[in-house]
Coordinates of C-alpha atoms in Angstrom, one line a residue:
M1 CA 53.8 94.9 138.6
P2 CA 55.0 97.3 136.0
N3 CA 53.3 97.1 132.6
R4 CA 55.5 95.3 130.1
T5 CA 55.1 96.1 126.4
P6 CA 56.4 93.3 124.2
S7 CA 59.1 94.4 121.8
R8 CA 58.4 93.9 118.1
R9 CA 61.0 92.4 115.8
L10 CA 60.7 92.8 112.0
R11 CA 62.1 89.9 110.0
R12 CA 61.9 90.1 106.2
A13 CA 60.6 87.0 104.4
R14 CA 62.5 87.5 101.2
V15 CA 65.0 86.2 98.7
P16 CA 68.4 87.4 100.0
M17 CA 70.2 90.4 98.6
L18 CA 73.0 89.4 96.2
I19 CA 76.3 91.0 95.3
I20 CA 76.3 90.5 91.5
G21 CA 80.0 90.6 91.2
A22 CA 80.6 88.0 93.8
V23 CA 80.6 84.9 91.6
A24 CA 81.9 82.8 94.5
L25 CA 78.5 83.2 96.2
T26 CA 77.3 79.6 97.0
I27 CA 73.9 78.1 96.7
G28 CA 74.0 77.3 100.4
A29 CA 74.7 80.9 101.3
L30 CA 71.6 82.0 99.4
H31 CA 69.4 79.5 101.2
T32 CA 70.6 80.1 104.7
T33 CA 69.1 83.6 104.8
A34 CA 65.7 82.7 103.5
Q35 CA 63.0 82.9 106.2
A36 CA 60.4 80.3 106.8
V37 CA 56.8 81.4 107.7
P38 CA 56.6 81.2 111.5
N39 CA 53.6 79.7 113.2
A40 CA 52.3 79.4 116.7
A41 CA 53.9 76.0 117.2
S42 CA 57.5 76.7 116.2
P43 CA 59.9 79.6 116.6
L44 CA 61.3 81.6 113.8
S45 CA 64.0 79.6 112.1
D46 CA 66.4 79.7 109.1
P47 CA 66.0 76.4 107.3
V48 CA 68.3 75.4 104.4
P49 CA 66.0 73.9 101.8
R50 CA 67.0 71.7 98.8
P51 CA 66.8 73.7 95.6
E52 CA 63.9 72.9 93.2
Y53 CA 66.0 73.7 90.2
V54 CA 69.6 74.5 89.7
D55 CA 70.2 74.2 85.9
D56 CA 73.7 75.5 85.2
A57 CA 73.5 78.0 88.1
R58 CA 72.6 81.0 85.9
S59 CA 69.8 83.3 87.1
F60 CA 68.1 86.5 86.2
V61 CA 68.7 88.8 89.1
A62 CA 66.1 91.6 89.0
E63 CA 66.1 94.6 91.4
I64 CA 62.7 95.9 92.2
D65 CA 61.9 99.2 93.9
F66 CA 58.9 98.2 96.0
Q67 CA 56.6 101.0 96.9
S68 CA 54.5 98.5 98.8
A69 CA 54.0 94.7 98.8
Q70 CA 51.5 95.2 95.9
A71 CA 53.3 97.7 93.8
G72 CA 56.9 98.1 92.5
T73 CA 59.1 99.3 89.6
S74 CA 61.9 97.5 87.9
A75 CA 65.3 99.0 88.7
G76 CA 67.3 96.8 86.4
V77 CA 68.2 93.2 85.8
V78 CA 71.4 91.2 85.0
V79 CA 72.2 87.6 84.3
A80 CA 74.5 86.2 87.1
H81 CA 76.1 82.9 87.7
V82 CA 74.1 82.1 90.8
A83 CA 71.5 79.4 91.3
T84 CA 67.9 80.1 91.9
P85 CA 66.8 78.7 95.3
G86 CA 63.7 76.6 95.9
T87 CA 60.8 78.6 97.2
A88 CA 57.9 76.1 97.7
F89 CA 58.5 75.9 101.4
L90 CA 58.1 79.7 101.9
K91 CA 55.0 81.8 102.0
P92 CA 54.0 82.3 98.3
D93 CA 53.4 86.0 98.3
L94 CA 54.5 86.5 94.7
T95 CA 53.9 84.6 91.6
V96 CA 56.9 85.1 89.3
S97 CA 56.3 84.3 85.6
S98 CA 58.8 84.1 82.8
I99 CA 57.3 85.3 79.5
A100 CA 58.4 84.9 75.8
D101 CA 56.4 85.8 72.8
G102 CA 53.5 86.8 75.0
A103 CA 53.2 83.3 76.6
V104 CA 54.2 82.1 80.0
L105 CA 57.2 79.7 79.9
R106 CA 57.1 78.9 83.6
S107 CA 55.8 80.2 86.8
T108 CA 56.9 79.8 90.4
T109 CA 56.2 81.3 93.8
M110 CA 58.5 83.1 96.2
P111 CA 58.3 85.3 99.3
N112 CA 57.7 89.0 98.7
P113 CA 60.8 91.1 99.5
A114 CA 58.5 93.9 100.5
L115 CA 56.9 91.9 103.3
A116 CA 58.4 91.6 106.8
F117 CA 57.2 89.6 109.8
A118 CA 56.5 91.5 113.0
E119 CA 56.1 89.5 116.1
G120 CA 52.6 89.9 117.3
A121 CA 51.5 91.6 114.1
G122 CA 52.2 89.1 111.4
F123 CA 53.4 90.2 107.9
V124 CA 53.5 93.9 107.2
S125 CA 54.5 95.9 104.2
Q126 CA 58.0 97.2 104.2
P127 CA 58.9 99.2 101.0
G128 CA 62.4 99.3 99.7
R129 CA 64.6 97.8 97.1
G130 CA 64.6 94.0 96.9
Q131 CA 66.0 91.3 94.6
V132 CA 64.1 88.6 92.7
L133 CA 65.9 85.6 91.3
V134 CA 64.4 83.8 88.3
P135 CA 65.8 80.8 86.4
Y136 CA 67.6 81.9 83.2
D137 CA 66.2 81.1 79.8
S138 CA 67.6 82.9 76.7
R139 CA 64.0 83.1 75.3
V140 CA 62.6 85.1 78.2
E141 CA 61.7 88.7 77.3
Q142 CA 59.8 89.7 80.4
I143 CA 59.4 88.7 84.0
R144 CA 56.1 89.5 85.7
L145 CA 55.5 89.6 89.4
A146 CA 51.9 89.2 90.6
G147 CA 50.3 89.3 94.0
P148 CA 48.1 86.6 95.6
A149 CA 45.1 88.0 93.9
G150 CA 46.8 87.9 90.5
A151 CA 47.3 91.7 90.2
T152 CA 50.6 92.7 88.6
V153 CA 53.1 94.0 91.1
A154 CA 55.9 94.8 88.6
T155 CA 57.3 93.8 85.2
V156 CA 60.9 93.5 84.2
D157 CA 62.2 93.7 80.6
T158 CA 65.0 91.1 80.3
T159 CA 66.0 91.5 76.7
R160 CA 68.9 93.9 77.4
A161 CA 70.3 91.6 80.1
V162 CA 70.1 88.5 77.8
H163 CA 71.9 90.5 75.0
D164 CA 74.6 91.7 77.3
Y165 CA 75.2 88.3 78.7
C166 CA 75.5 86.8 75.2
V167 CA 77.9 89.5 74.1
A168 CA 80.1 88.7 77.2
N169 CA 79.7 84.9 76.7
P170 CA 79.8 84.2 73.0
N171 CA 80.6 80.5 73.6
D172 CA 77.5 79.9 75.6
P173 CA 75.4 77.3 73.7
D174 CA 72.3 79.4 74.3
C175 CA 73.9 82.4 72.5
L176 CA 74.1 82.7 68.8
E177 CA 75.9 85.0 66.3
S178 CA 74.4 86.1 63.0
D179 CA 75.6 88.9 60.7
L180 CA 72.3 90.2 59.4
S181 CA 72.3 92.8 56.7
V182 CA 70.2 94.9 54.3
D183 CA 71.9 94.2 51.0
A184 CA 69.7 96.3 48.7
I185 CA 66.7 98.6 48.7
A186 CA 65.1 100.0 45.5
A187 CA 62.2 102.4 45.2
P188 CA 61.5 102.7 41.5
G189 CA 58.9 105.5 40.9
P190 CA 57.2 107.0 37.9
L191 CA 59.0 109.7 35.9
F192 CA 56.5 112.2 37.3
G193 CA 53.3 112.5 39.3
V194 CA 50.4 115.0 39.0
L195 CA 49.0 117.1 41.8
G196 CA 46.1 115.4 43.6
R197 CA 46.4 112.1 41.7
P198 CA 47.7 109.1 43.7
V199 CA 50.4 106.9 42.3
T200 CA 51.6 103.5 43.6
I201 CA 55.2 102.9 44.5
T202 CA 56.6 99.4 45.4
V203 CA 59.7 99.4 47.5
A204 CA 61.8 96.2 47.3
S205 CA 64.3 95.3 50.0
T206 CA 66.8 92.4 50.1
V207 CA 67.9 91.1 53.6
A208 CA 70.4 88.4 54.3
N209 CA 72.3 86.4 57.0
A210 CA 76.0 85.9 56.6
G211 CA 76.1 83.6 59.6
P212 CA 77.8 81.9 61.2
D213 CA 74.6 80.8 63.0
G214 CA 71.2 80.3 61.3
P215 CA 68.5 80.2 60.4
T216 CA 67.8 83.3 62.5
E217 CA 64.5 84.9 63.4
A218 CA 64.7 88.5 62.3
K219 CA 62.6 91.7 62.4
V220 CA 62.6 93.8 59.2
E221 CA 61.4 97.3 59.9
R222 CA 60.5 99.6 57.0
T223 CA 59.9 103.3 57.4
V224 CA 59.2 106.2 55.1
V225 CA 59.7 109.9 55.5
A226 CA 57.9 112.2 53.1
G227 CA 59.3 115.7 52.5
P228 CA 57.2 118.8 52.2
G229 CA 54.6 118.9 49.4
I230 CA 53.9 115.2 49.2
T231 CA 52.0 112.6 51.2
V232 CA 52.4 108.9 51.6
T233 CA 50.3 106.1 53.0
P234 CA 50.9 104.1 55.0
D235 CA 53.2 106.4 56.8
A236 CA 53.7 104.4 60.0
A237 CA 56.7 102.1 60.5
A238 CA 55.9 98.5 59.7
T239 CA 57.8 95.4 61.1
T240 CA 57.8 92.1 59.3
P241 CA 59.1 88.8 60.7
A242 CA 61.6 86.9 58.6
T243 CA 63.6 83.7 59.1
L244 CA 67.0 84.1 57.5
A245 CA 69.0 81.1 56.6
V246 CA 72.8 81.5 56.1
G247 CA 73.6 82.6 52.6
T248 CA 69.9 82.7 51.4
P249 CA 68.8 86.3 50.9
Q250 CA 65.2 87.2 51.0
R251 CA 63.4 89.9 48.9
L252 CA 60.6 91.8 50.7
E253 CA 58.2 94.2 49.0
K254 CA 56.0 96.9 50.4
T255 CA 53.6 99.1 48.5
Y256 CA 52.9 102.8 49.2
T257 CA 50.4 105.3 47.8
V258 CA 51.9 108.7 47.1
T259 CA 50.1 111.9 46.3
C260 CA 51.6 115.2 45.2
V261 CA 50.1 118.2 47.0
Q262 CA 52.6 120.9 45.8
P263 CA 54.3 121.2 42.4
G264 CA 58.0 120.7 41.8
P265 CA 60.5 117.9 42.8
R266 CA 59.4 116.2 46.1
T267 CA 61.3 113.6 48.0
L268 CA 60.6 110.4 49.9
D269 CA 63.1 108.6 52.0
F270 CA 62.5 104.8 52.3
T271 CA 64.5 102.9 55.0
T272 CA 64.8 99.2 55.7
A273 CA 66.5 97.9 58.9
V274 CA 67.0 94.3 60.0
T275 CA 67.7 93.1 63.6
P276 CA 67.6 89.7 65.4
R277 CA 64.3 88.8 66.8
R278 CA 65.9 87.2 69.9
A279 CA 68.1 89.0 72.4
S280 CA 70.3 85.9 72.6
V281 CA 71.4 86.4 68.9
V282 CA 74.4 88.8 68.7
D283 CA 74.9 90.8 65.5
A284 CA 78.4 92.2 65.9
R285 CA 78.1 94.3 62.7
A286 CA 75.7 97.1 62.9
D287 CA 76.9 99.1 59.9
N288 CA 75.2 96.9 57.4
N289 CA 71.8 96.5 59.2
Q290 CA 70.1 99.5 57.5
R291 CA 69.8 101.2 54.1
T292 CA 68.0 104.2 52.9
V293 CA 67.0 105.1 49.3
R294 CA 65.6 108.5 48.3
L295 CA 63.0 108.8 45.6
T296 CA 62.5 112.3 44.0
L297 CA 59.2 112.6 42.3
D298 CA 58.5 115.4 39.8
C299 CA 55.1 116.7 40.8
A300 CA 53.4 118.3 37.7
V301 CA 50.7 120.9 37.6
P302 CA 47.5 119.5 35.9
V303 CA 46.4 121.4 32.9
T304 CA 43.7 121.2 30.2
I305 CA 44.5 120.5 26.6
N306 CA 42.3 120.4 23.5
I307 CA 43.5 118.0 20.7
H308 CA 42.3 119.1 17.3
P309 CA 40.7 122.4 18.4
G310 CA 37.3 122.7 16.8
S311 CA 36.7 118.9 16.6
A312 CA 34.8 116.9 19.2
Q313 CA 36.0 113.6 17.8
N314 CA 39.8 114.4 17.8
P315 CA 40.7 112.2 14.9
V316 CA 44.4 111.3 14.6
N317 CA 46.0 109.8 11.5
L318 CA 49.2 108.1 12.6
H319 CA 50.7 108.9 9.2
A320 CA 49.9 112.6 9.3
A321 CA 52.7 115.2 9.8
N322 CA 51.5 116.4 13.2
V323 CA 48.7 116.6 15.8
P324 CA 47.5 120.2 16.5
T325 CA 47.0 120.6 20.2
A326 CA 46.0 123.6 22.3
V327 CA 47.2 123.9 25.9
L328 CA 44.7 126.2 27.5
S329 CA 45.3 129.0 29.9
T330 CA 43.0 128.6 32.9
R331 CA 42.0 130.1 36.2
A332 CA 42.3 128.2 39.5
G333 CA 39.4 125.9 39.7
E334 CA 38.6 126.1 35.9
Y335 CA 38.1 122.6 34.5
G336 CA 38.8 121.3 38.0
N337 CA 42.4 122.4 37.9
P338 CA 43.7 123.4 41.4
L339 CA 46.1 126.0 40.2
A340 CA 46.0 128.8 37.6
F341 CA 48.0 128.2 34.5
D342 CA 49.4 130.6 31.9
A343 CA 50.1 128.6 28.7
T344 CA 52.3 131.3 27.2
T345 CA 55.0 130.4 29.7
I346 CA 55.5 126.9 28.3
V347 CA 59.1 126.0 27.5
V348 CA 58.6 124.5 24.1
G349 CA 61.9 122.6 24.0
A350 CA 61.1 120.7 27.2
T351 CA 57.6 119.7 26.1
R352 CA 56.5 116.4 24.5
F353 CA 53.3 114.7 23.3
G354 CA 52.3 111.0 23.4
S355 CA 50.2 108.4 25.2
P356 CA 50.4 108.3 29.0
D357 CA 52.7 105.2 28.8
I358 CA 55.0 106.8 26.3
L359 CA 55.4 110.0 28.4
L360 CA 56.0 108.0 31.6
R361 CA 58.9 106.3 29.8
G362 CA 60.5 109.7 29.0
L363 CA 59.6 109.5 25.3
G364 CA 57.1 111.4 23.1
V365 CA 57.4 113.8 20.1
A366 CA 58.2 117.5 20.1
E367 CA 56.7 120.6 18.6
I368 CA 57.7 120.5 14.9
H369 CA 58.2 124.2 14.6
N370 CA 60.0 124.5 18.0
K371 CA 57.8 127.3 19.1
I372 CA 54.4 128.0 20.7
H373 CA 51.6 129.7 18.7
Q374 CA 49.9 132.1 21.1
E375 CA 46.3 132.5 20.2
D376 CA 42.8 132.5 21.7
S377 CA 42.0 128.9 21.0
V378 CA 38.5 127.4 21.3
E379 CA 37.8 125.7 24.6
R380 CA 36.9 122.1 25.2
D381 CA 33.3 122.7 24.1
E382 CA 34.8 123.3 20.6
R383 CA 32.9 126.6 20.3
T384 CA 33.8 129.1 23.0
R385 CA 36.8 131.4 23.1
D386 CA 37.4 132.9 26.5
G387 CA 39.6 135.9 25.4
D388 CA 42.9 134.8 26.9
L389 CA 46.0 133.6 25.1
D390 CA 46.5 129.9 24.9
A391 CA 49.4 127.9 23.4
V392 CA 48.7 126.0 20.1
L393 CA 51.4 123.4 19.4
H394 CA 51.9 120.9 16.5
F395 CA 53.4 117.7 17.7
G396 CA 54.7 115.1 15.3
P397 CA 55.1 112.6 13.8
P398 CA 52.1 111.0 15.7
Q399 CA 53.2 107.5 14.8
D400 CA 56.1 107.9 17.3
A401 CA 53.7 109.1 20.0
L402 CA 50.6 106.9 19.7
T403 CA 49.6 103.3 18.8
P404 CA 46.5 102.1 16.9
T405 CA 44.9 101.1 20.2
D406 CA 45.5 104.3 22.1
T407 CA 42.5 106.4 23.2
T408 CA 44.3 109.1 25.1
G409 CA 46.9 111.7 24.0
C410 CA 48.8 113.8 26.6
V411 CA 51.2 116.6 26.9
F412 CA 54.0 116.7 29.4
G413 CA 56.4 119.6 29.7
K414 CA 57.9 122.5 31.6
F415 CA 56.8 126.1 32.1
T416 CA 58.5 129.0 33.7
S417 CA 57.1 129.6 37.2
G418 CA 59.6 132.2 38.4
P419 CA 63.0 133.6 37.7
S420 CA 65.2 130.6 36.7
V421 CA 62.5 128.2 37.9
Q422 CA 60.8 125.6 35.6
T423 CA 57.9 123.5 36.8
S424 CA 56.3 120.5 35.1
F425 CA 52.8 120.4 33.7
Y426 CA 50.6 117.5 32.4
G427 CA 47.3 117.3 30.6
C428 CA 45.3 114.7 28.5
D429 CA 42.5 114.6 26.0
T430 CA 40.8 111.8 24.1
V431 CA 41.9 110.7 20.6
D432 CA 40.3 108.6 17.8
I433 CA 42.9 106.8 15.8
V434 CA 41.6 106.8 12.2
G435 CA 44.5 105.5 10.2

């Protein structure tokens, strides 16, 4: 007798392929193509099972590019008006889990579209594109497919599909509409900063929900971009959850530490953006979801001053006519100053004296003679003269610059640092208020 080699027929045990646009597709049509697991006692057949869940006949329809039965890549997902068939009667090759907020909402089993049954060989891997149907839930953010041993086969991000569905179906009870907005953002900073000395800036943002639906879970993201010559921490984007009721704005604050590393005006751009937390919430207006405010900080060069040159106590009578103060010319590194400073380049009309608080408020008193007196003033040790020209200034009246409780007097002003360029400087010394 001639040798007979039995033919092998491959039959896929899978969820059927769906034509998404064919909304007339019936539940029965889905079930009639699902394959039962054959056994030695019964031939291969096409049973029509009763669905385990039907809901309102909406499903996630995910396409997976299967490289094998144990590995695949999401090729997209839509929400379609088809019912998810029952799968308990089939070989549970895949565990399909619906995930929201990192937690599993539900899991079910289904046949693996990448497995086919070969007569005489059993189930074999057959790579290709297959569809997976999962019950729709507007909360679902991810679908995870796992093999029999629990290893992940593929993951599917469903947020875009949920959002698109709700945009197309605004009357669906699972879909909401909220007009979220950033109504204000403010970043009040000090009048100036000083190189190498951190300052604190608190940014306040107001976010709101104009409805019609609410309260709405939202994500508020705040970012900062520092221009050259200035650093900011934290510099990473930060997302804060917020629950926004209709007509009830919320104020959120975030604190940053800012440090000048180069002199001159330096910029920081602070941005606040608000978006719905759930993909099922549609915000039809995107033009009011973000605001940016720019803070320009005047970065001053640190300098060394000597109040009452020749006196270690620096006595100040608030009723005196003026406070003599020397602004010293220094080399880079002298007195710990990072940059060299030529005190003879001071712009006297743009220079003021006062306590730190007074100067940060833009106040202070001017030089009473409206000029600088160039001389080799004594240094901070009140004895040494280093041979360079310093600027001796007479600021008054002191009662407009200091209070009886002040212990520090400072000078803030401008100096010429190049043709048509003026740069700020700042320096302080101790004072002893004596009357």
